[in-house]
Amino acid sequence: MAPPPLNQSTDAETKEAFALFDKRGAGTSSLSHTLLLRAPTYIQYCTGTIPQSSLGDVLRALGQNPTQAEVGELAHRAGNDIDYNTFLDILHRPGGFEPAGTADDFIRGFQVFDKNNSGMIGQGELKYVLTSLGEKLSDEEVDELLKGVKVEADGNINYVAFVKQILGQ
């Protein structure tokens, strides 16, 4: 997916997200939010910085889905405090708005654990995979993902339906 076209709306949204995480002043997002509401010139110029630790949150707030490893690499290259122009370069990097994977990619990943080729995976095994492999999720995040997912009487989950539900398809 290509980055959204730059227009006044996306530009304002980008500046607003940056401003909410800007640590200029007292270093709190509430101060930045106050600046955002009271000082339109602040939004227009975005003169502050965001800390490395906020980079992933700001990118995700603007519709990207970088892995923790990617955020770490981008933050390392950018330095401790990231100014607005550096942030724009990161935001509009090639592939920045590409999805993390397609439904087929995720389904193929789950098929590795489907010994019977039934389209099902055990709930416990699914939790283990999501908390232990690749981009690890916390137990709380997995519980949130599994809300509303149909678990069969034998404790299995249809992983094709699970992937489609998660991706909103």
XYZ file of C-alpha atoms in Angstrom:
169
model
C 0.000 0.000 0.000
C 1.371 3.400 -0.922
C 1.598 6.141 1.684
C -1.463 8.319 1.893
C -1.161 11.350 -0.377
C 0.156 14.388 1.409
C -2.632 16.878 1.803
C -3.656 19.378 4.421
C -5.617 16.756 6.356
C -2.850 14.129 6.544
C -0.271 16.843 7.203
C -2.323 18.138 10.139
C -2.875 14.584 11.419
C 0.877 13.891 11.260
C 1.703 17.118 13.080
C -0.960 16.434 15.707
C 0.361 12.930 16.416
C 3.923 14.244 16.619
C 2.859 17.074 18.932
C 1.098 14.673 21.308
C 4.373 12.830 21.897
C 6.620 15.886 21.785
C 8.627 16.124 24.991
C 9.482 19.819 24.584
C 8.712 21.748 27.745
C 7.830 19.561 30.738
C 8.148 16.418 28.648
C 4.568 15.263 29.073
C 2.046 14.503 26.420
C -0.575 16.511 28.338
C 1.573 19.623 27.959
C 2.021 18.887 24.262
C -1.732 18.388 23.945
C -2.313 21.763 25.612
C 0.158 23.334 23.193
C -1.652 21.646 20.337
C -5.011 23.068 21.373
C -3.826 26.574 22.229
C -1.083 27.287 19.742
C -1.868 26.635 16.086
C 1.582 27.947 15.187
C 3.074 25.061 17.160
C 1.255 22.617 14.876
C 2.275 24.602 11.831
C 5.995 24.411 12.637
C 6.454 21.350 14.924
C 9.677 22.597 16.468
C 10.108 20.014 19.228
C 11.271 16.430 19.412
C 9.911 13.049 20.397
C 11.921 10.488 22.360
C 13.111 7.281 20.691
C 10.817 5.318 22.981
C 7.720 6.960 21.422
C 8.612 6.356 17.775
C 6.647 3.102 17.415
C 3.578 4.571 19.116
C 3.528 7.607 16.811
C 4.013 5.473 13.678
C 1.186 3.161 14.763
C -1.064 6.131 15.559
C -0.597 7.207 11.937
C -1.551 3.823 10.474
C 1.747 2.001 10.184
C 2.441 -1.390 11.727
C 6.201 -1.695 12.220
C 7.655 -4.619 14.150
C 9.480 -3.934 17.395
C 12.735 -4.841 15.623
C 12.030 -2.318 12.861
C 11.185 0.399 15.391
C 14.417 -0.353 17.241
C 16.468 -0.075 14.060
C 14.752 3.152 12.973
C 15.121 4.694 16.431
C 18.794 3.712 16.645
C 19.512 5.424 13.316
C 17.522 8.531 14.290
C 19.156 9.179 17.677
C 17.753 9.832 21.133
C 15.536 12.786 20.248
C 13.751 12.748 16.900
C 12.855 16.089 15.330
C 9.872 16.528 13.035
C 11.803 16.466 9.751
C 13.600 13.267 10.751
C 10.255 11.808 11.783
C 8.780 12.668 8.361
C 11.675 10.846 6.675
C 10.965 7.796 8.851
C 7.201 7.990 8.300
C 7.546 8.180 4.522
C 10.302 5.574 4.167
C 9.807 3.011 1.391
C 7.438 0.276 2.539
C 6.399 2.135 5.689
C 2.716 1.834 4.919
C 2.920 -1.755 3.673
C 0.905 -4.270 5.697
C 2.833 -6.612 8.002
C 1.542 -9.575 6.013
C -1.413 -10.839 4.053
C -4.074 -13.214 5.307
C -2.440 -15.967 3.247
C 0.935 -15.270 4.891
C -0.539 -15.695 8.360
C -2.569 -18.752 7.396
C 0.548 -20.432 5.958
C 2.308 -19.703 9.239
C -0.425 -21.438 11.231
C -0.480 -24.402 8.837
C 2.932 -25.390 10.192
C 1.188 -26.267 13.465
C -1.765 -28.015 11.799
C -0.610 -31.647 11.851
C -3.932 -33.014 10.478
C -4.330 -30.303 7.821
C -7.766 -29.635 9.323
C -7.612 -25.836 9.469
C -7.646 -26.030 13.271
C -5.078 -25.240 15.950
C -5.377 -25.857 19.681
C -6.150 -22.791 21.761
C -3.160 -23.476 24.030
C -0.847 -23.958 21.062
C -2.129 -20.743 19.476
C -1.460 -18.849 22.712
C 2.033 -20.364 22.866
C 2.790 -19.375 19.261
C 1.580 -15.805 19.777
C 3.482 -15.283 23.047
C 6.684 -17.122 22.195
C 7.517 -16.883 18.495
C 8.230 -13.984 16.159
C 6.807 -10.656 17.307
C 5.852 -11.835 20.789
C 2.570 -10.689 22.294
C 1.811 -10.428 26.000
C -0.744 -12.756 27.595
C -3.107 -9.779 27.885
C -2.748 -8.972 24.179
C -3.472 -12.596 23.236
C -6.524 -12.667 25.514
C -7.778 -9.511 23.779
C -7.243 -11.069 20.336
C -9.105 -14.224 21.352
C -12.181 -12.371 22.612
C -15.108 -13.410 20.472
C -13.184 -16.200 18.726
C -15.148 -19.441 18.492
C -13.409 -22.242 20.388
C -14.650 -25.720 19.479
C -15.632 -28.252 22.168
C -12.257 -29.985 21.731
C -10.416 -26.699 22.443
C -9.460 -26.008 18.824
C -9.751 -22.768 16.859
C -10.259 -22.448 13.121
C -7.143 -20.431 12.307
C -8.407 -19.324 8.879
C -11.466 -17.726 10.506
C -9.222 -16.338 13.275
C -6.883 -14.631 10.785
C -9.787 -13.213 8.782
C -11.416 -11.896 11.966
C -8.208 -10.242 13.149
C -7.571 -8.651 9.750
C -11.202 -7.560 9.463
C -11.889 -9.526 6.293
